[in-house]
Short mmCIF file of C-alpha atoms and ligand atoms in Angstrom, two decimals:
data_model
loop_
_atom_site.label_atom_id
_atom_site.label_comp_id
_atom_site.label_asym_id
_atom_site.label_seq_id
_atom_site.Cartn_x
_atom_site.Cartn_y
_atom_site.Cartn_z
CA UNK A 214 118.49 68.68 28.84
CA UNK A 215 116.28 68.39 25.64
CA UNK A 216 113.81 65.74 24.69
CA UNK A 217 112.41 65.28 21.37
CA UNK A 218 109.00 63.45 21.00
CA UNK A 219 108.24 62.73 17.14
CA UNK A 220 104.72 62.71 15.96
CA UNK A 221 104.49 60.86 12.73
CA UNK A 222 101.80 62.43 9.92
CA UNK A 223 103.18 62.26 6.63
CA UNK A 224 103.78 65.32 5.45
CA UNK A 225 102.30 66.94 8.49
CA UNK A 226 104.82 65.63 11.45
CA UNK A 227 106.85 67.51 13.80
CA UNK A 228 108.29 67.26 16.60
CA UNK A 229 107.57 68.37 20.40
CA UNK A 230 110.89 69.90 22.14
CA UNK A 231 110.45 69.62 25.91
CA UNK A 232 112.96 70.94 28.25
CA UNK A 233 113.68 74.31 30.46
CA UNK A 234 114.61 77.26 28.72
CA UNK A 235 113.71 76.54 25.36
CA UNK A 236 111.97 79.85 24.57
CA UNK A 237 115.10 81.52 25.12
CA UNK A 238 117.06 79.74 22.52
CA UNK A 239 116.78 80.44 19.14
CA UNK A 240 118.39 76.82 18.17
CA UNK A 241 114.29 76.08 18.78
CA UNK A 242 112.98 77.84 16.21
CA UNK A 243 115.70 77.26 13.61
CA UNK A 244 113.76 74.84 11.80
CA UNK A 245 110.73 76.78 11.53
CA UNK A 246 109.51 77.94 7.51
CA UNK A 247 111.04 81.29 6.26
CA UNK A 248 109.03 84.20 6.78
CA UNK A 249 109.23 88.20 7.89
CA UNK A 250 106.55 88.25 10.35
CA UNK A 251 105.47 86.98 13.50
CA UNK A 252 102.56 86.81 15.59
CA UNK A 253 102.52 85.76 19.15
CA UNK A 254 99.02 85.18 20.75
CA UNK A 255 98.98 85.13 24.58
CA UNK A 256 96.59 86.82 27.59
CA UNK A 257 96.61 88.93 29.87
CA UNK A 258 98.43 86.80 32.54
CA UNK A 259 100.93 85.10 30.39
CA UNK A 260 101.81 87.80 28.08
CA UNK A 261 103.45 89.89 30.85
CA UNK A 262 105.57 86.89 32.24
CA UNK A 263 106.75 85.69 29.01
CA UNK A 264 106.00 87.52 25.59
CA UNK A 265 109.11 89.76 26.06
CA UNK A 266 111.06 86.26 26.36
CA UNK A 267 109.27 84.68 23.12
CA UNK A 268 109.81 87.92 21.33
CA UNK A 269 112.99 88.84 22.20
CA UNK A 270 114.60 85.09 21.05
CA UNK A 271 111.85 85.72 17.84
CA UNK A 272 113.43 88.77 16.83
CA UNK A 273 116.70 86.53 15.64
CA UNK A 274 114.42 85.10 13.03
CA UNK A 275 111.85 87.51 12.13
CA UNK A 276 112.21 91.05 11.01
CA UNK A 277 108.41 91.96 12.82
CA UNK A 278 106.72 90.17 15.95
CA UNK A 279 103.74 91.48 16.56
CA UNK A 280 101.76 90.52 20.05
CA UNK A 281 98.55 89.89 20.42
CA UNK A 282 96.78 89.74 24.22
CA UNK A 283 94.05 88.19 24.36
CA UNK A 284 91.66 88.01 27.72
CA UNK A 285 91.93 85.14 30.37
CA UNK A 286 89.27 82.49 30.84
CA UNK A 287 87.74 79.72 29.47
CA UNK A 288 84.55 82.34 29.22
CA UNK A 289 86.44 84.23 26.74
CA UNK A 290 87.14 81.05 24.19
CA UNK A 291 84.51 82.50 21.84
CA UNK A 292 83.75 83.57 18.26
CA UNK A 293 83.85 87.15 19.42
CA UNK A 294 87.65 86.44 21.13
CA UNK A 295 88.27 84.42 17.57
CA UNK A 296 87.65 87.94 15.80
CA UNK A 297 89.85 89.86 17.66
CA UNK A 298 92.98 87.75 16.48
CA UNK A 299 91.75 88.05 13.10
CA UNK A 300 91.10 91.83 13.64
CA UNK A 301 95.02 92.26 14.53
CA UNK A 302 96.26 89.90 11.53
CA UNK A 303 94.32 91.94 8.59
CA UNK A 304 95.34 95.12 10.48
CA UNK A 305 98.85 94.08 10.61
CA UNK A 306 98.49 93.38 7.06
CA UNK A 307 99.16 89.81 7.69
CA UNK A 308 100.14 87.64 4.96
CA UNK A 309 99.88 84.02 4.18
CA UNK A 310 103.34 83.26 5.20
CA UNK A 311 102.59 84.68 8.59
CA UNK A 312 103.81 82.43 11.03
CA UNK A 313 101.38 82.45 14.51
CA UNK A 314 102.82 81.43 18.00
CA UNK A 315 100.01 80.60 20.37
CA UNK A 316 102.33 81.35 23.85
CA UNK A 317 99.84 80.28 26.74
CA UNK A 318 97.65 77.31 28.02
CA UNK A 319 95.24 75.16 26.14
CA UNK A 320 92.60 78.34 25.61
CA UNK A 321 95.08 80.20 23.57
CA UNK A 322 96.35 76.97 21.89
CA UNK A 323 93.02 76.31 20.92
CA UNK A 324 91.79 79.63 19.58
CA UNK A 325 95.46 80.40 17.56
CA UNK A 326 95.09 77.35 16.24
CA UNK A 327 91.67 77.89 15.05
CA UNK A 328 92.65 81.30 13.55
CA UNK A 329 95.69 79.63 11.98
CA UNK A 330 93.71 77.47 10.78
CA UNK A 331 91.08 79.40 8.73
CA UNK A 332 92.79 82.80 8.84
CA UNK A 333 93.97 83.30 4.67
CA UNK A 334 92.37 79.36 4.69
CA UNK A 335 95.58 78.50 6.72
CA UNK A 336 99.08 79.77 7.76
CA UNK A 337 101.55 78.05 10.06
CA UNK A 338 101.54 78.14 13.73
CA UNK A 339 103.67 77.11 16.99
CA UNK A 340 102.44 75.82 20.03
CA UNK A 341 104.32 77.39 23.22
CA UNK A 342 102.04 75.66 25.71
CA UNK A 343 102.71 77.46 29.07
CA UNK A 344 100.31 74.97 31.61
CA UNK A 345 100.96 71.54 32.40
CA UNK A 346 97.70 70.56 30.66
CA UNK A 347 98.78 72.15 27.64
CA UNK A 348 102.59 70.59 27.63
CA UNK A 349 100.72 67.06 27.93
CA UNK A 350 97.76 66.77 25.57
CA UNK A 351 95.92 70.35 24.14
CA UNK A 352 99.22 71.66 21.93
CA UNK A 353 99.52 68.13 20.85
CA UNK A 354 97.76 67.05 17.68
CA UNK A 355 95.80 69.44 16.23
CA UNK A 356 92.63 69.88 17.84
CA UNK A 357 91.68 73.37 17.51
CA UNK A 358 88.45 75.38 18.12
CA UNK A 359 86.27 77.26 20.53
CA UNK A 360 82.86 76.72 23.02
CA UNK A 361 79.45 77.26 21.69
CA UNK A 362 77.30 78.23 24.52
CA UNK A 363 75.10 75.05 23.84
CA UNK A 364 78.32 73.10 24.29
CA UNK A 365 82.30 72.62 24.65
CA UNK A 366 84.96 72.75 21.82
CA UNK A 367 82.08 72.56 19.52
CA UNK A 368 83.23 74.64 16.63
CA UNK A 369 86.62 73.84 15.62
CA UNK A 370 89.13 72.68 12.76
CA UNK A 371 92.16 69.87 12.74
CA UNK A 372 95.16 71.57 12.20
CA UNK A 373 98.60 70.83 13.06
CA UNK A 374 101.14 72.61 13.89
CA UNK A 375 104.54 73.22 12.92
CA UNK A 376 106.27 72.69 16.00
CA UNK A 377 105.35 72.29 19.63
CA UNK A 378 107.93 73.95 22.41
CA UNK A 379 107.20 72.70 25.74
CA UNK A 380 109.25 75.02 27.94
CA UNK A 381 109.57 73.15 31.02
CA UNK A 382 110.25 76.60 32.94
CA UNK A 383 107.18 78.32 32.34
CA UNK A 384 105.62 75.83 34.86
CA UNK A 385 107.17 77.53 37.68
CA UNK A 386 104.81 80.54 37.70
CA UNK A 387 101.53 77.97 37.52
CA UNK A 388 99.14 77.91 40.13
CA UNK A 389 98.99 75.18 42.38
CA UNK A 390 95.76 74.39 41.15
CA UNK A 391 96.53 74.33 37.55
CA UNK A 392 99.41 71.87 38.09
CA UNK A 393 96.02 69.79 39.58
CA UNK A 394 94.28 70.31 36.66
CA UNK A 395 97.40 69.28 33.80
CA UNK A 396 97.85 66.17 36.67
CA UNK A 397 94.13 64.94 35.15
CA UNK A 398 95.27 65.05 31.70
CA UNK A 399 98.39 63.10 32.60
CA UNK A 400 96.63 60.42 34.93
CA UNK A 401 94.44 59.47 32.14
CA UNK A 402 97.07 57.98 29.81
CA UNK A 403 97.68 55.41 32.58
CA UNK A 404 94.03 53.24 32.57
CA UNK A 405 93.74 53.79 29.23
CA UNK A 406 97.15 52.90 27.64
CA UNK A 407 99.85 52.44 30.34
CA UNK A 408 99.33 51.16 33.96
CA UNK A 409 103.42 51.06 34.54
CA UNK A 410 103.23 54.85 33.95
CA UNK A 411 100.23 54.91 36.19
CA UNK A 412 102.16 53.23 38.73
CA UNK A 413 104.74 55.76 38.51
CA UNK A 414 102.09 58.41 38.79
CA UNK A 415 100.96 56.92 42.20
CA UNK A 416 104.57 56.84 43.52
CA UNK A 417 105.21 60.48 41.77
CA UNK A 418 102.29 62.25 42.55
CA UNK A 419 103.15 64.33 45.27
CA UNK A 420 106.98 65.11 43.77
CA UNK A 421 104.65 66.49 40.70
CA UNK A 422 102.28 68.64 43.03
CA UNK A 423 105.67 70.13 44.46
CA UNK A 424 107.01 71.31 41.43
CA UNK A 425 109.89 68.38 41.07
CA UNK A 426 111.73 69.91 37.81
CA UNK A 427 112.75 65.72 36.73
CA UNK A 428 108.98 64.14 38.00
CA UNK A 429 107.50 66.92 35.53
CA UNK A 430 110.06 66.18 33.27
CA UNK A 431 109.24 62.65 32.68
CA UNK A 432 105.36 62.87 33.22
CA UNK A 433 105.44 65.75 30.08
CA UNK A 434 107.41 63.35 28.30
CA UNK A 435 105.63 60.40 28.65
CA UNK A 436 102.87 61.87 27.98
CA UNK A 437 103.27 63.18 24.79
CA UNK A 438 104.67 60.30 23.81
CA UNK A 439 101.38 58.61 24.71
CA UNK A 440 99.72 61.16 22.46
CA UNK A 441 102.20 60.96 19.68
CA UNK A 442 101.27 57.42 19.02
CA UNK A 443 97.64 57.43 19.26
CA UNK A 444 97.34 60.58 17.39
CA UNK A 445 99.53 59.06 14.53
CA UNK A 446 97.04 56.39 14.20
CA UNK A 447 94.30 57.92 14.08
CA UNK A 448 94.75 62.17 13.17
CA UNK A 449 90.95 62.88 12.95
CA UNK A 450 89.58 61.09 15.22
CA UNK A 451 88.11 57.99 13.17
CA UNK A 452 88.38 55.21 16.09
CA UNK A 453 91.38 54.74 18.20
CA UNK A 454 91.87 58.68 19.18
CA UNK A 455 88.42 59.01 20.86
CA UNK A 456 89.86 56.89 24.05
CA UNK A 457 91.57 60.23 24.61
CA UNK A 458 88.50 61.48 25.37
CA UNK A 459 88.04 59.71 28.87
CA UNK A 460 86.59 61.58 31.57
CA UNK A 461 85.43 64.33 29.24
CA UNK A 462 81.90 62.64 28.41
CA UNK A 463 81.21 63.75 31.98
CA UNK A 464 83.40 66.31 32.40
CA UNK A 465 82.46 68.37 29.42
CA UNK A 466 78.71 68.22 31.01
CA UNK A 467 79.70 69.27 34.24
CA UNK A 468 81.70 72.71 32.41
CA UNK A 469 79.06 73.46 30.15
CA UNK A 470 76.44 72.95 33.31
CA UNK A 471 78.26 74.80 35.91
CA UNK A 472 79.16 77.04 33.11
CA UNK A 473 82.51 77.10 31.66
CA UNK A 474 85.15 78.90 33.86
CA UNK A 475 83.62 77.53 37.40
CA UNK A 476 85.54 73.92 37.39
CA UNK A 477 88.73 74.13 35.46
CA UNK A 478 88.89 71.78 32.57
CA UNK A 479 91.45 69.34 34.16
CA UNK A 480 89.18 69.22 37.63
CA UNK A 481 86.03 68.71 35.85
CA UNK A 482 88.26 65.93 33.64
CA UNK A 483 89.81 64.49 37.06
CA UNK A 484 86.11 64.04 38.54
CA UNK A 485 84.71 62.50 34.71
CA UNK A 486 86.97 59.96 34.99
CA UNK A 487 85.89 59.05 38.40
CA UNK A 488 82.48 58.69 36.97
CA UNK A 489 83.56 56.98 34.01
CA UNK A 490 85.40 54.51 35.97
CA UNK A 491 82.24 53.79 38.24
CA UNK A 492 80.10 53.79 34.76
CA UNK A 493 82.82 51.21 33.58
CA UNK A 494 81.89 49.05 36.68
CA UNK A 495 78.64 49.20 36.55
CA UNK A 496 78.64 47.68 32.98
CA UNK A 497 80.78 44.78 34.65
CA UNK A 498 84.30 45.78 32.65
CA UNK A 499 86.36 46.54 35.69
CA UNK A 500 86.27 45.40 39.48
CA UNK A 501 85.48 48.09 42.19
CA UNK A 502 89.19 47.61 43.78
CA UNK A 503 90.50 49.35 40.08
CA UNK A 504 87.65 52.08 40.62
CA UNK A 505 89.15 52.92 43.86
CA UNK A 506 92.61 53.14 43.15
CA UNK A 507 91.98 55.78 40.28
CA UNK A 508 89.52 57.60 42.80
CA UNK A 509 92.58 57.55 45.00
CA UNK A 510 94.94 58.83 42.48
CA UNK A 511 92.96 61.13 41.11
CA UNK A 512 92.25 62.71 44.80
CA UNK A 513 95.88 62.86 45.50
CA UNK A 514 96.42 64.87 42.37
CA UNK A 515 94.08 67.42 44.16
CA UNK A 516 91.23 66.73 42.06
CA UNK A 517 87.70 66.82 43.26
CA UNK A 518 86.10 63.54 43.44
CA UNK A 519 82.54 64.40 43.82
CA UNK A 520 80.66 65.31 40.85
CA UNK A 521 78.23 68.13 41.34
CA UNK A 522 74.63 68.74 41.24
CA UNK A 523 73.78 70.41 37.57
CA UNK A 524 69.91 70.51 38.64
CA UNK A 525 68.44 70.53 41.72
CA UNK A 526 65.12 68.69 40.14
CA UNK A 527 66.40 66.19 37.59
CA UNK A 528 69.70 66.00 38.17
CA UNK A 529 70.89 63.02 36.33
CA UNK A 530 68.34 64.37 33.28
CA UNK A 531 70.21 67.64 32.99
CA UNK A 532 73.62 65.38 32.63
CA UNK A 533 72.07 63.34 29.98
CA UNK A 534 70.79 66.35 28.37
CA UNK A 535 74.02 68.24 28.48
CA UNK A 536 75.49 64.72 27.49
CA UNK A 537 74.25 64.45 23.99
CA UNK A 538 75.41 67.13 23.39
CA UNK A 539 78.90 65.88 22.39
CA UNK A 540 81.16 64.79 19.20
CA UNK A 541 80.71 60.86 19.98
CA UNK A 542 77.14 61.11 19.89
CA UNK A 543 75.91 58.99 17.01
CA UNK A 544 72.06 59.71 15.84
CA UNK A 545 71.36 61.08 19.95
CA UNK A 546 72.97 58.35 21.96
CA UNK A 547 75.97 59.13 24.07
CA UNK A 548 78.60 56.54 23.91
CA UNK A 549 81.46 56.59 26.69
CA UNK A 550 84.80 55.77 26.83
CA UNK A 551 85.09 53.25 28.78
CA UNK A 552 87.93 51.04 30.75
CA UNK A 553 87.43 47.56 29.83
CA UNK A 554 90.57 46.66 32.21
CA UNK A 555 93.20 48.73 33.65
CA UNK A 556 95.52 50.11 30.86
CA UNK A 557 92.83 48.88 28.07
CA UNK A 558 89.96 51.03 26.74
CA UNK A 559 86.85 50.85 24.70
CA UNK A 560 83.99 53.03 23.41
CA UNK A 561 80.23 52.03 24.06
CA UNK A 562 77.03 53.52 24.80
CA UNK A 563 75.24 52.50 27.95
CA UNK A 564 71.35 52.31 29.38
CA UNK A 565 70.17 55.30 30.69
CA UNK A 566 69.29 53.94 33.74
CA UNK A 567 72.62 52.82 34.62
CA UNK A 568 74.01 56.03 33.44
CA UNK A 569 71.29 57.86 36.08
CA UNK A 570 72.30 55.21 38.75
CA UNK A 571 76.15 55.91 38.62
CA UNK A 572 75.57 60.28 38.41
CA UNK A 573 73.22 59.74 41.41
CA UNK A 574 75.67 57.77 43.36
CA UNK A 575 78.70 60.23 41.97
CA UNK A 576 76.72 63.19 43.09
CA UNK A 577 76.18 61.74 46.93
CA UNK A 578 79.42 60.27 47.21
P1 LIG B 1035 93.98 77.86 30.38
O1 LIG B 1035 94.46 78.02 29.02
O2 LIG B 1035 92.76 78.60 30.79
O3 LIG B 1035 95.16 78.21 31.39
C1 LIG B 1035 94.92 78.10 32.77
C2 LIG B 1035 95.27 79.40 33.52
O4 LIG B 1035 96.68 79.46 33.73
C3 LIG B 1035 94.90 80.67 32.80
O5 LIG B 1035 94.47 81.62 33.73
C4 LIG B 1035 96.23 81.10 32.17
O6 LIG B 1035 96.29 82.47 31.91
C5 LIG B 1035 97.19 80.70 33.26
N1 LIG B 1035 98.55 80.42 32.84
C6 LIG B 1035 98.96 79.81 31.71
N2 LIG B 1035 100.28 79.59 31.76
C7 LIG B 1035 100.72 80.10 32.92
C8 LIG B 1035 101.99 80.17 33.53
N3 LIG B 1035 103.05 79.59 32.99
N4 LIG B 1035 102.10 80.78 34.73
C9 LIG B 1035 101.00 81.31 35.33
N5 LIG B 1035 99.76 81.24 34.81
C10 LIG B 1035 99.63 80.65 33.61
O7 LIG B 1035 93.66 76.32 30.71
P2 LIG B 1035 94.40 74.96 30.33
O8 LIG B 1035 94.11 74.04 31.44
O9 LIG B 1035 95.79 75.18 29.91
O10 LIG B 1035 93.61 74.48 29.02
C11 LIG B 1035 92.24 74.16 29.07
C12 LIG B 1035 91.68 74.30 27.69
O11 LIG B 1035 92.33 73.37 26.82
C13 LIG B 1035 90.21 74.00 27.61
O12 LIG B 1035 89.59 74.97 26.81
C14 LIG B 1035 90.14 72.66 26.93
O13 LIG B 1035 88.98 72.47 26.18
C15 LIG B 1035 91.35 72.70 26.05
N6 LIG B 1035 91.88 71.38 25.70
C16 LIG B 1035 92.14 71.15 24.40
C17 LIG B 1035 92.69 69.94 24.02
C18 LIG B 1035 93.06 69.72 22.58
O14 LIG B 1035 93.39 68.58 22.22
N7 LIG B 1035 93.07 70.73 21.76
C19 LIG B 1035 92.97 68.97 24.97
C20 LIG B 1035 92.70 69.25 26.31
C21 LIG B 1035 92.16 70.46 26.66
N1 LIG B 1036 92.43 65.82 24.04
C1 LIG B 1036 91.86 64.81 23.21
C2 LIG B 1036 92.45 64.72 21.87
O1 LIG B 1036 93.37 65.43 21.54
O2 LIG B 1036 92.01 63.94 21.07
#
């Protein structure tokens, strides 16, 4: 069974196919623009499970596919990774009609989509997320880009792409952990847009953890349906679109702290919103009962709860530090995104003191 989830940008919509086996059917890609060449951009773990699959079913359409493998790890989401896509498009003699598939999780996404999105000053790309994180929110949208070592996702483009081909199969090879870390991503549409899908979540959880082919159906789907319509309202991030965001004020700190690759994304996510929820308290917008129940939820998804220490003698200063250094800081003060009530969010800034408070008792906890 096939769902298609519309995302509504003028002349820059498409749609997001999600079912199992879609990368084998070449009814996917029918609608794609007309062009002789192809290049799929994996790594080294998914290219091996499921280039041959992409290429094979891109062969019907394209005379060439070339593949490009990049290395595995958020470590690797660099300028110097960037090049080497670039490298194999100009050496490929690449042209502007070039269409790019980024086949793998969010990483890839977000470095093809960067090189689509400067490489020639743009040529068309597909999404074929391949993690649970990636089916839910990274392929969706357009955010593209790479780390700085002085902070996450700093350098980057919006760009959208073509299509988006969420092959509900490809989930069977992910680690249990990363099905954790894509559970993040999906529990934070619920406080900040839908608590009747967060109630599902809570009664779904562990069916999602196991693998349940029609629980991950649904929680992909609703998901990017979640993500359709904020992103349609609000493409480049203007207002609305930050409240996407929650959990990664935090959780961006505690990757670029630890240093990125230690947490995944998704866990460092899962334990930001824990923190932004207890921030969210503290500031009197939500009662402590709501605070728990996310904890809870977000625990159950396998998530770590705890935050951890950054720096051993200012602590709470190295979060702020690392804090500021992010893409809703206006003029050096961080603002948060917030729950002001369950299934409601806002965006504000907040005393550092009660910022310090909350990482001190996040840290212990
Ligand atoms: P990832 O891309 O590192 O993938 C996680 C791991 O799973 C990797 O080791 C990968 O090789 C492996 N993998 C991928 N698919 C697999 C499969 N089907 N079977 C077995 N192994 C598989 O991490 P991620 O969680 O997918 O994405 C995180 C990244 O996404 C971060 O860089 C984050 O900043 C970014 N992100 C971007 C957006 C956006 O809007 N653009 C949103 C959220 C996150
Ligand atoms: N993942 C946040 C966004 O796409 O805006």
């Amino acid at each position: 069974m096939r769902h298609t989830v519309s995302i509504a940008l003028d002349d820059r919509s498409y749609s997001i196919e999600i079912g199992a086996g879609l990368m084998s059917d070449p009814a996917t890609f029918a609608g794609l623009p007309q062009a002789s060449v192809a290049v799929v951009v994996s790594n080294a773990t998914v290219a091996p499970l499921y280039a041959q699959r992409l290429q094979h079913t891109l062969a019907a359409r394209f005379k060439t596919v070339h593949l490009v493998t990049l290395p595995d790890g958020e470590q690797f989401k660099t300028w110097e990774t960037l090049n080497t896509i670039f490298d194999a498009l100009l050496q490929n003699n690449c042209d502007r009609k070039t269409v790019l598939f980024a086949l793998g999780g969010g990483v890839v996404g977000d470095m093809t989509g960067f090189a689509a999105a400067s490489y020639m000053r743009g040529v068309p790309f597909v999404q074929v997320p391949t993690t649970l994180l990636a089916q839910v929110d990274s392929s969706v949208g357009g955010k593209t880009g790479i780390n700085h070592p002085l902070g996450k996702n700093m350098v980057g483009a919006f760009y959208q792409p073509q299509l988006v081909v969420c092959d509900l199969d490809t989930l069977q090879t992910l680690p249990a952990r990363e099905i954790s870390a894509g559970l993040a991503e999906i529990i934070k549409y619920g406080p900040i847009a839908d608590m009747a899908f967060f109630e599902w979540l809570e009664s779904h959880v562990h069916a999602l953890r196991s693998g349940d082919a029609k629980a991950l159906a649904y929680a992909v789907q609703r998901s990017c349906e979640i993500k359709a319509w904020v992103v349609g309202q609000d493409e480049r991030e203007a207002g609305l679109r930050a409240i996407l965001n929650f959990g990664h004020t935090f959780g961006h700190a505690i990757e670029a702290g630890l240093g990125y690759g230690k947490w995944l994304h998704g866990e460092a996510v899962g334990c930001g919103m824990v923190m932004a929820a207890h921030l969210s308290h503290a500031l009197g917008l939500v009662d402590s009962a709501f605070v728990e129940r996310l904890t809870r939820l977000i625990s159950a998804a396998g998530l770590p709860i705890q935050a951890p220490v950054l720096d051993g003698k200012d602590n709470a200063g190295k979060y702020l530090e690392l804090m500021q250094v992010d893409k809703k800081a206006h003029a050096g003060e961080i603002r948060f995104i917030l729950i002001d009530g369950p299934g409601k969010a806002c965006i504000r800034a907040a005393d550092a003191s009660v910022v310090r408070q909350v990482i001190a008792r996040c840290c212990s906890a």
